[in-house]
mmCIF file of C-alpha atoms and ligand atoms in Angstrom:
data_model
loop_
_atom_site.group_PDB
_atom_site.id
_atom_site.type_symbol
_atom_site.label_atom_id
_atom_site.label_comp_id
_atom_site.label_asym_id
_atom_site.label_seq_id
_atom_site.Cartn_x
_atom_site.Cartn_y
_atom_site.Cartn_z
ATOM 1 C CA MET A 1 -42.272 -12.700 -91.705
ATOM 2 C CA ARG A 2 -39.494 -14.495 -89.823
ATOM 3 C CA LYS A 3 -38.562 -17.946 -91.053
ATOM 4 C CA THR A 4 -38.247 -20.775 -88.508
ATOM 5 C CA PHE A 5 -34.609 -21.789 -88.111
ATOM 6 C CA ILE A 6 -33.633 -25.041 -86.383
ATOM 7 C CA ALA A 7 -29.895 -25.696 -85.998
ATOM 8 C CA GLY A 8 -28.080 -28.685 -84.535
ATOM 9 C CA ASN A 9 -24.847 -27.989 -82.686
ATOM 10 C CA TRP A 10 -23.129 -31.353 -82.537
ATOM 11 C CA LYS A 11 -20.355 -30.055 -80.270
ATOM 12 C CA MET A 12 -17.483 -32.582 -79.916
ATOM 13 C CA ASN A 13 -19.462 -35.522 -81.320
ATOM 14 C CA MET A 14 -19.853 -37.334 -84.663
ATOM 15 C CA LEU A 15 -17.063 -38.929 -86.689
ATOM 16 C CA PRO A 16 -17.001 -38.171 -90.435
ATOM 17 C CA SER A 17 -18.827 -41.399 -91.333
ATOM 18 C CA GLU A 18 -21.489 -40.730 -88.680
ATOM 19 C CA ALA A 19 -21.976 -37.170 -89.882
ATOM 20 C CA ALA A 20 -22.417 -38.280 -93.499
ATOM 21 C CA ALA A 21 -24.889 -41.026 -92.552
ATOM 22 C CA PHE A 22 -26.878 -38.613 -90.360
ATOM 23 C CA ILE A 23 -27.209 -36.037 -93.148
ATOM 24 C CA GLY A 24 -28.306 -38.700 -95.636
ATOM 25 C CA ASP A 25 -30.985 -39.994 -93.249
ATOM 26 C CA LEU A 26 -32.183 -36.512 -92.312
ATOM 27 C CA ALA A 27 -32.404 -35.407 -95.940
ATOM 28 C CA ALA A 28 -34.461 -38.509 -96.744
ATOM 29 C CA LYS A 29 -36.961 -37.530 -94.036
ATOM 30 C CA THR A 30 -37.175 -33.813 -94.603
ATOM 31 C CA GLY A 31 -37.540 -33.819 -98.386
ATOM 32 C CA ASP A 32 -38.043 -30.293 -99.635
ATOM 33 C CA PHE A 33 -37.880 -28.553 -96.258
ATOM 34 C CA LYS A 34 -41.314 -27.108 -96.019
ATOM 35 C CA TYR A 35 -40.547 -26.800 -92.289
ATOM 36 C CA GLY A 36 -38.249 -23.788 -92.556
ATOM 37 C CA LYS A 37 -34.493 -23.432 -92.391
ATOM 38 C CA VAL A 38 -32.368 -26.289 -91.029
ATOM 39 C CA MET A 39 -28.639 -26.465 -90.236
ATOM 40 C CA VAL A 40 -26.211 -28.967 -88.752
ATOM 41 C CA ALA A 41 -22.847 -27.962 -87.282
ATOM 42 C CA PRO A 42 -20.420 -30.910 -87.197
ATOM 43 C CA PRO A 43 -16.989 -30.668 -85.559
ATOM 44 C CA PHE A 44 -14.240 -29.371 -87.906
ATOM 45 C CA THR A 45 -12.866 -32.826 -88.740
ATOM 46 C CA SER A 46 -16.271 -34.021 -89.982
ATOM 47 C CA LEU A 47 -16.962 -30.954 -92.143
ATOM 48 C CA PRO A 48 -15.453 -32.370 -95.380
ATOM 49 C CA ALA A 49 -17.496 -35.598 -95.134
ATOM 50 C CA ALA A 50 -20.607 -33.600 -94.292
ATOM 51 C CA ALA A 51 -19.986 -31.141 -97.137
ATOM 52 C CA ALA A 52 -19.710 -33.999 -99.631
ATOM 53 C CA VAL A 53 -23.251 -35.228 -98.927
ATOM 54 C CA ILE A 54 -25.092 -32.058 -97.901
ATOM 55 C CA LYS A 55 -25.074 -30.335 -101.310
ATOM 56 C CA GLY A 56 -28.524 -30.216 -102.840
ATOM 57 C CA THR A 57 -30.291 -31.359 -99.634
ATOM 58 C CA GLY A 58 -31.383 -27.862 -98.578
ATOM 59 C CA ILE A 59 -29.684 -28.379 -95.192
ATOM 60 C CA LEU A 60 -27.175 -25.670 -94.286
ATOM 61 C CA LEU A 61 -23.680 -26.598 -93.154
ATOM 62 C CA GLY A 62 -22.431 -24.816 -90.056
ATOM 63 C CA ALA A 63 -19.118 -24.658 -88.199
ATOM 64 C CA GLN A 64 -19.032 -24.401 -84.415
ATOM 65 C CA ASN A 65 -16.305 -21.782 -84.230
ATOM 66 C CA MET A 66 -13.882 -19.855 -86.414
ATOM 67 C CA SER A 67 -10.594 -18.012 -85.989
ATOM 68 C CA ASP A 68 -10.586 -14.233 -85.699
ATOM 69 C CA GLU A 69 -7.724 -14.189 -88.225
ATOM 70 C CA GLU A 70 -7.473 -15.245 -91.862
ATOM 71 C CA SER A 71 -4.074 -16.970 -91.810
ATOM 72 C CA GLY A 72 -0.681 -17.125 -90.159
ATOM 73 C CA ALA A 73 0.828 -18.185 -86.858
ATOM 74 C CA HIS A 74 -2.308 -19.276 -84.995
ATOM 75 C CA THR A 75 -1.675 -22.823 -83.850
ATOM 76 C CA GLY A 76 -4.826 -24.885 -83.579
ATOM 77 C CA GLU A 77 -7.113 -22.328 -85.218
ATOM 78 C CA VAL A 78 -9.310 -22.697 -88.318
ATOM 79 C CA SER A 79 -9.537 -19.787 -90.755
ATOM 80 C CA PRO A 80 -12.721 -18.497 -92.419
ATOM 81 C CA LEU A 81 -10.972 -19.094 -95.759
ATOM 82 C CA MET A 82 -10.611 -22.782 -94.896
ATOM 83 C CA LEU A 83 -14.280 -23.037 -93.916
ATOM 84 C CA LYS A 84 -15.324 -21.218 -97.079
ATOM 85 C CA ASP A 85 -13.268 -23.611 -99.178
ATOM 86 C CA LEU A 86 -15.141 -26.554 -97.626
ATOM 87 C CA GLY A 87 -18.529 -25.094 -98.503
ATOM 88 C CA VAL A 88 -19.526 -24.053 -94.970
ATOM 89 C CA ASP A 89 -22.545 -21.697 -94.967
ATOM 90 C CA ALA A 90 -22.715 -20.485 -91.375
ATOM 91 C CA VAL A 91 -20.695 -20.208 -88.172
ATOM 92 C CA ILE A 92 -21.806 -20.402 -84.550
ATOM 93 C CA LEU A 93 -19.984 -17.701 -82.571
ATOM 94 C CA GLY A 94 -19.895 -16.814 -78.886
ATOM 95 C CA HIS A 95 -21.265 -20.120 -77.627
ATOM 96 C CA SER A 96 -21.244 -20.171 -73.819
ATOM 97 C CA GLU A 97 -18.818 -23.107 -73.869
ATOM 98 C CA ARG A 98 -16.377 -20.936 -75.844
ATOM 99 C CA ARG A 99 -16.946 -18.012 -73.464
ATOM 100 C CA LEU A 100 -16.731 -19.963 -70.213
ATOM 101 C CA ILE A 101 -14.257 -22.774 -70.926
ATOM 102 C CA TYR A 102 -11.997 -20.969 -73.398
ATOM 103 C CA GLY A 103 -12.289 -17.422 -72.109
ATOM 104 C CA GLU A 104 -13.718 -15.750 -75.229
ATOM 105 C CA ASN A 105 -14.943 -12.243 -74.491
ATOM 106 C CA ASP A 106 -17.300 -9.932 -76.371
ATOM 107 C CA ALA A 107 -14.524 -7.973 -78.131
ATOM 108 C CA PHE A 108 -12.926 -11.173 -79.429
ATOM 109 C CA ILE A 109 -16.301 -12.572 -80.516
ATOM 110 C CA ASN A 110 -17.060 -9.269 -82.253
ATOM 111 C CA ARG A 111 -13.853 -9.602 -84.319
ATOM 112 C CA LYS A 112 -15.020 -13.038 -85.413
ATOM 113 C CA VAL A 113 -18.525 -11.789 -86.263
ATOM 114 C CA LYS A 114 -17.050 -9.054 -88.480
ATOM 115 C CA LEU A 115 -14.650 -11.459 -90.186
ATOM 116 C CA ALA A 116 -17.406 -14.030 -90.755
ATOM 117 C CA LEU A 117 -19.617 -11.377 -92.372
ATOM 118 C CA LYS A 118 -16.702 -10.207 -94.515
ATOM 119 C CA HIS A 119 -16.416 -13.744 -95.893
ATOM 120 C CA GLY A 120 -20.134 -14.088 -96.549
ATOM 121 C CA PHE A 121 -21.048 -16.496 -93.754
ATOM 122 C CA GLU A 122 -24.296 -16.494 -91.877
ATOM 123 C CA VAL A 123 -23.655 -16.063 -88.162
ATOM 124 C CA ILE A 124 -25.440 -17.508 -85.158
ATOM 125 C CA LEU A 125 -24.403 -15.259 -82.266
ATOM 126 C CA CYS A 126 -25.030 -16.911 -78.890
ATOM 127 C CA VAL A 127 -25.890 -14.977 -75.747
ATOM 128 C CA GLY A 128 -27.157 -16.055 -72.351
ATOM 129 C CA GLU A 129 -26.647 -15.812 -68.610
ATOM 130 C CA THR A 130 -25.238 -18.265 -66.063
ATOM 131 C CA LEU A 131 -27.322 -19.508 -63.135
ATOM 132 C CA GLU A 132 -25.433 -17.199 -60.782
ATOM 133 C CA GLU A 133 -26.190 -14.212 -63.022
ATOM 134 C CA ARG A 134 -29.873 -15.193 -63.233
ATOM 135 C CA GLU A 135 -30.139 -15.594 -59.470
ATOM 136 C CA SER A 136 -28.577 -12.203 -58.891
ATOM 137 C CA GLY A 137 -31.045 -10.514 -61.254
ATOM 138 C CA LYS A 138 -28.509 -9.792 -63.995
ATOM 139 C CA VAL A 139 -30.149 -11.501 -66.999
ATOM 140 C CA GLU A 140 -30.888 -8.264 -68.847
ATOM 141 C CA THR A 141 -27.544 -6.622 -68.066
ATOM 142 C CA VAL A 142 -25.613 -9.676 -69.276
ATOM 143 C CA VAL A 143 -27.658 -10.195 -72.428
ATOM 144 C CA GLU A 144 -27.506 -6.503 -73.325
ATOM 145 C CA GLU A 145 -23.735 -6.416 -72.824
ATOM 146 C CA GLN A 146 -23.216 -9.515 -74.969
ATOM 147 C CA LEU A 147 -25.424 -8.131 -77.752
ATOM 148 C CA ALA A 148 -23.881 -4.665 -77.735
ATOM 149 C CA GLY A 149 -20.365 -6.137 -77.607
ATOM 150 C CA GLY A 150 -20.901 -8.873 -80.185
ATOM 151 C CA LEU A 151 -22.684 -6.573 -82.636
ATOM 152 C CA SER A 152 -20.518 -3.509 -82.149
ATOM 153 C CA GLY A 153 -19.705 -1.777 -85.446
ATOM 154 C CA ILE A 154 -21.985 -4.048 -87.479
ATOM 155 C CA ALA A 155 -24.044 -2.333 -90.199
ATOM 156 C CA GLU A 156 -27.811 -2.804 -89.992
ATOM 157 C CA GLU A 157 -27.887 -4.431 -93.473
ATOM 158 C CA SER A 158 -25.671 -7.219 -92.114
ATOM 159 C CA LEU A 159 -28.327 -8.261 -89.613
ATOM 160 C CA ALA A 160 -30.030 -10.195 -92.414
ATOM 161 C CA SER A 161 -27.111 -12.642 -92.080
ATOM 162 C CA ILE A 162 -27.237 -12.806 -88.282
ATOM 163 C CA THR A 163 -29.356 -15.013 -86.034
ATOM 164 C CA ILE A 164 -29.275 -14.532 -82.273
ATOM 165 C CA ALA A 165 -29.379 -17.665 -80.120
ATOM 166 C CA TYR A 166 -30.516 -17.141 -76.543
ATOM 167 C CA GLU A 167 -29.023 -19.983 -74.539
ATOM 168 C CA PRO A 168 -29.303 -19.672 -70.768
ATOM 169 C CA VAL A 169 -26.195 -21.504 -69.553
ATOM 170 C CA TRP A 170 -28.089 -23.254 -66.727
ATOM 171 C CA ALA A 171 -30.397 -24.899 -69.293
ATOM 172 C CA ILE A 172 -27.644 -26.337 -71.504
ATOM 173 C CA GLY A 173 -27.278 -30.088 -71.253
ATOM 174 C CA THR A 174 -29.028 -30.108 -67.884
ATOM 175 C CA GLY A 175 -32.522 -31.158 -68.906
ATOM 176 C CA LYS A 176 -33.731 -27.850 -67.384
ATOM 177 C CA THR A 177 -35.490 -25.861 -70.083
ATOM 178 C CA ALA A 178 -36.433 -22.251 -69.486
ATOM 179 C CA THR A 179 -40.233 -22.104 -69.400
ATOM 180 C CA PRO A 180 -41.615 -20.927 -72.749
ATOM 181 C CA GLU A 181 -42.789 -17.762 -70.944
ATOM 182 C CA ASP A 182 -39.340 -17.044 -69.448
ATOM 183 C CA ALA A 183 -37.605 -17.670 -72.759
ATOM 184 C CA ASP A 184 -40.131 -15.531 -74.635
ATOM 185 C CA SER A 185 -39.666 -12.634 -72.253
ATOM 186 C CA VAL A 186 -35.862 -12.680 -72.722
ATOM 187 C CA HIS A 187 -36.388 -12.921 -76.498
ATOM 188 C CA ALA A 188 -38.674 -9.878 -76.314
ATOM 189 C CA PHE A 189 -35.946 -8.082 -74.359
ATOM 190 C CA ILE A 190 -33.411 -9.031 -77.075
ATOM 191 C CA ARG A 191 -35.708 -7.404 -79.665
ATOM 192 C CA LYS A 192 -35.826 -4.281 -77.477
ATOM 193 C CA ILE A 193 -32.021 -4.124 -77.451
ATOM 194 C CA ILE A 194 -31.825 -4.696 -81.227
ATOM 195 C CA GLU A 195 -34.262 -1.785 -81.598
ATOM 196 C CA LYS A 196 -32.064 0.376 -79.364
ATOM 197 C CA LEU A 197 -28.867 -0.605 -81.241
ATOM 198 C CA PHE A 198 -30.388 -0.538 -84.756
ATOM 199 C CA SER A 199 -34.070 0.102 -85.502
ATOM 200 C CA SER A 200 -37.581 -1.174 -84.884
ATOM 201 C CA SER A 201 -37.685 -2.925 -88.251
ATOM 202 C CA ALA A 202 -34.391 -4.675 -87.436
ATOM 203 C CA ALA A 203 -35.912 -5.773 -84.122
ATOM 204 C CA ALA A 204 -39.006 -7.143 -85.835
ATOM 205 C CA GLU A 205 -37.025 -9.019 -88.476
ATOM 206 C CA ILE A 206 -34.175 -10.592 -86.541
ATOM 207 C CA VAL A 207 -34.489 -14.337 -86.045
ATOM 208 C CA ILE A 208 -33.984 -15.429 -82.421
ATOM 209 C CA GLN A 209 -33.413 -19.076 -81.545
ATOM 210 C CA TYR A 210 -33.780 -20.575 -78.101
ATOM 211 C CA GLY A 211 -31.223 -23.134 -76.932
ATOM 212 C CA GLY A 212 -31.006 -25.273 -73.804
ATOM 213 C CA SER A 213 -32.422 -28.803 -73.486
ATOM 214 C CA VAL A 214 -34.713 -28.423 -76.500
ATOM 215 C CA LYS A 215 -36.251 -31.773 -77.444
ATOM 216 C CA PRO A 216 -39.195 -33.001 -79.519
ATOM 217 C CA GLU A 217 -41.418 -33.000 -76.412
ATOM 218 C CA ASN A 218 -40.966 -29.289 -75.651
ATOM 219 C CA SER A 219 -40.248 -27.738 -79.045
ATOM 220 C CA ALA A 220 -43.844 -27.059 -80.137
ATOM 221 C CA GLU A 221 -44.558 -25.199 -76.900
ATOM 222 C CA LEU A 222 -41.419 -23.101 -77.202
ATOM 223 C CA MET A 223 -41.902 -22.332 -80.899
ATOM 224 C CA ALA A 224 -45.504 -21.284 -80.311
ATOM 225 C CA LYS A 225 -44.218 -18.216 -78.463
ATOM 226 C CA GLU A 226 -44.316 -14.977 -80.384
ATOM 227 C CA ASN A 227 -40.635 -14.139 -80.059
ATOM 228 C CA ILE A 228 -39.123 -17.621 -80.394
ATOM 229 C CA ASP A 229 -38.258 -18.282 -84.038
ATOM 230 C CA GLY A 230 -36.293 -21.478 -83.830
ATOM 231 C CA ALA A 231 -33.891 -23.532 -81.783
ATOM 232 C CA LEU A 232 -30.191 -24.211 -81.370
ATOM 233 C CA VAL A 233 -30.148 -27.829 -80.294
ATOM 234 C CA GLY A 234 -27.308 -29.762 -78.664
ATOM 235 C CA GLY A 235 -27.955 -33.278 -77.321
ATOM 236 C CA ALA A 236 -31.233 -33.859 -79.153
ATOM 237 C CA SER A 237 -29.604 -33.002 -82.498
ATOM 238 C CA LEU A 238 -27.347 -36.078 -82.339
ATOM 239 C CA LYS A 239 -30.066 -38.561 -83.324
ATOM 240 C CA VAL A 240 -31.967 -38.172 -86.590
ATOM 241 C CA ASP A 241 -35.313 -39.070 -85.012
ATOM 242 C CA SER A 242 -35.146 -36.558 -82.193
ATOM 243 C CA PHE A 243 -33.730 -33.784 -84.393
ATOM 244 C CA TYR A 244 -36.391 -34.448 -86.990
ATOM 245 C CA GLY A 245 -38.997 -34.394 -84.210
ATOM 246 C CA ILE A 246 -37.880 -30.845 -83.402
ATOM 247 C CA ILE A 247 -37.755 -29.716 -87.044
ATOM 248 C CA ASN A 248 -41.216 -31.136 -87.486
ATOM 249 C CA PHE A 249 -42.483 -29.489 -84.283
ATOM 250 C CA ALA A 250 -45.563 -28.045 -85.854
ATOM 251 C CA LYS A 251 -46.882 -31.542 -86.406
ATOM 252 C CA ALA A 252 -45.570 -33.053 -83.163
HETATM 253 P P1 LIG B 301 -28.471 -28.964 -75.207
HETATM 254 O O1 LIG B 301 -29.582 -28.975 -76.232
HETATM 255 O O2 LIG B 301 -27.730 -30.255 -75.137
HETATM 256 O O3 LIG B 301 -28.945 -28.459 -73.884
HETATM 257 O O4 LIG B 301 -27.369 -27.899 -75.742
HETATM 258 C C1 LIG B 301 -27.777 -26.626 -76.128
HETATM 259 C C2 LIG B 301 -26.636 -25.955 -76.786
HETATM 260 O O5 LIG B 301 -25.657 -25.601 -76.152
HETATM 261 C C3 LIG B 301 -26.704 -25.747 -78.251
HETATM 262 O O6 LIG B 301 -25.722 -24.880 -78.685
#
């Protein structure tokens, strides 16, 4: 039985004081988390403030990126050891903004996935096509390439620590959500690829989030789909009420 997993990717938003206040307010609303698994991913500079208040709330602490190296001459990078020391539980890797703006490719992302697993982090591995790729019929080719590349050399046992986030680039921050049917069919395809790369039980067990303009108004519909197990939320995760509305989708 796959557990619902709702994660907020705050991107380059939220000062330390805002992050701490948000977590306090969210924890007050969600109580004992009967809704499933919940995570927030503040920017690096807000992680210490978030870590100080998140302990004991049941909310997981995520980072939005991580270096592919542990230490040394890597100006501007943040090591897994540093994130571990702060109490970070999970890292988001391969986000389309990292791929498209900062040129991260599948081999580089794969190094990060392996290093994150080595240090005991949960990983959210993001995949998804651009509008151009969708319009030229390449959704499956792109998603398969990103999965095979990102998960290359990963042992099947490690999949228990990996969540896949399907985020069609054209739906991110645009207000355009993939229809629940479209998203579900790509999620089903992702399971097919996980079966091909690993096994049918791995395909049945892997948690797959949808991301791209998820909000309280559309979350119940998306989550009702067989292959959609959660959401990776950007804009709507920046306000406690809207993020809580998504976490609480079953009652929305
Ligand atoms: P939006 O929810 O703002 O579309 O962002 C989605 C996203 O990129 C989450 O990682």
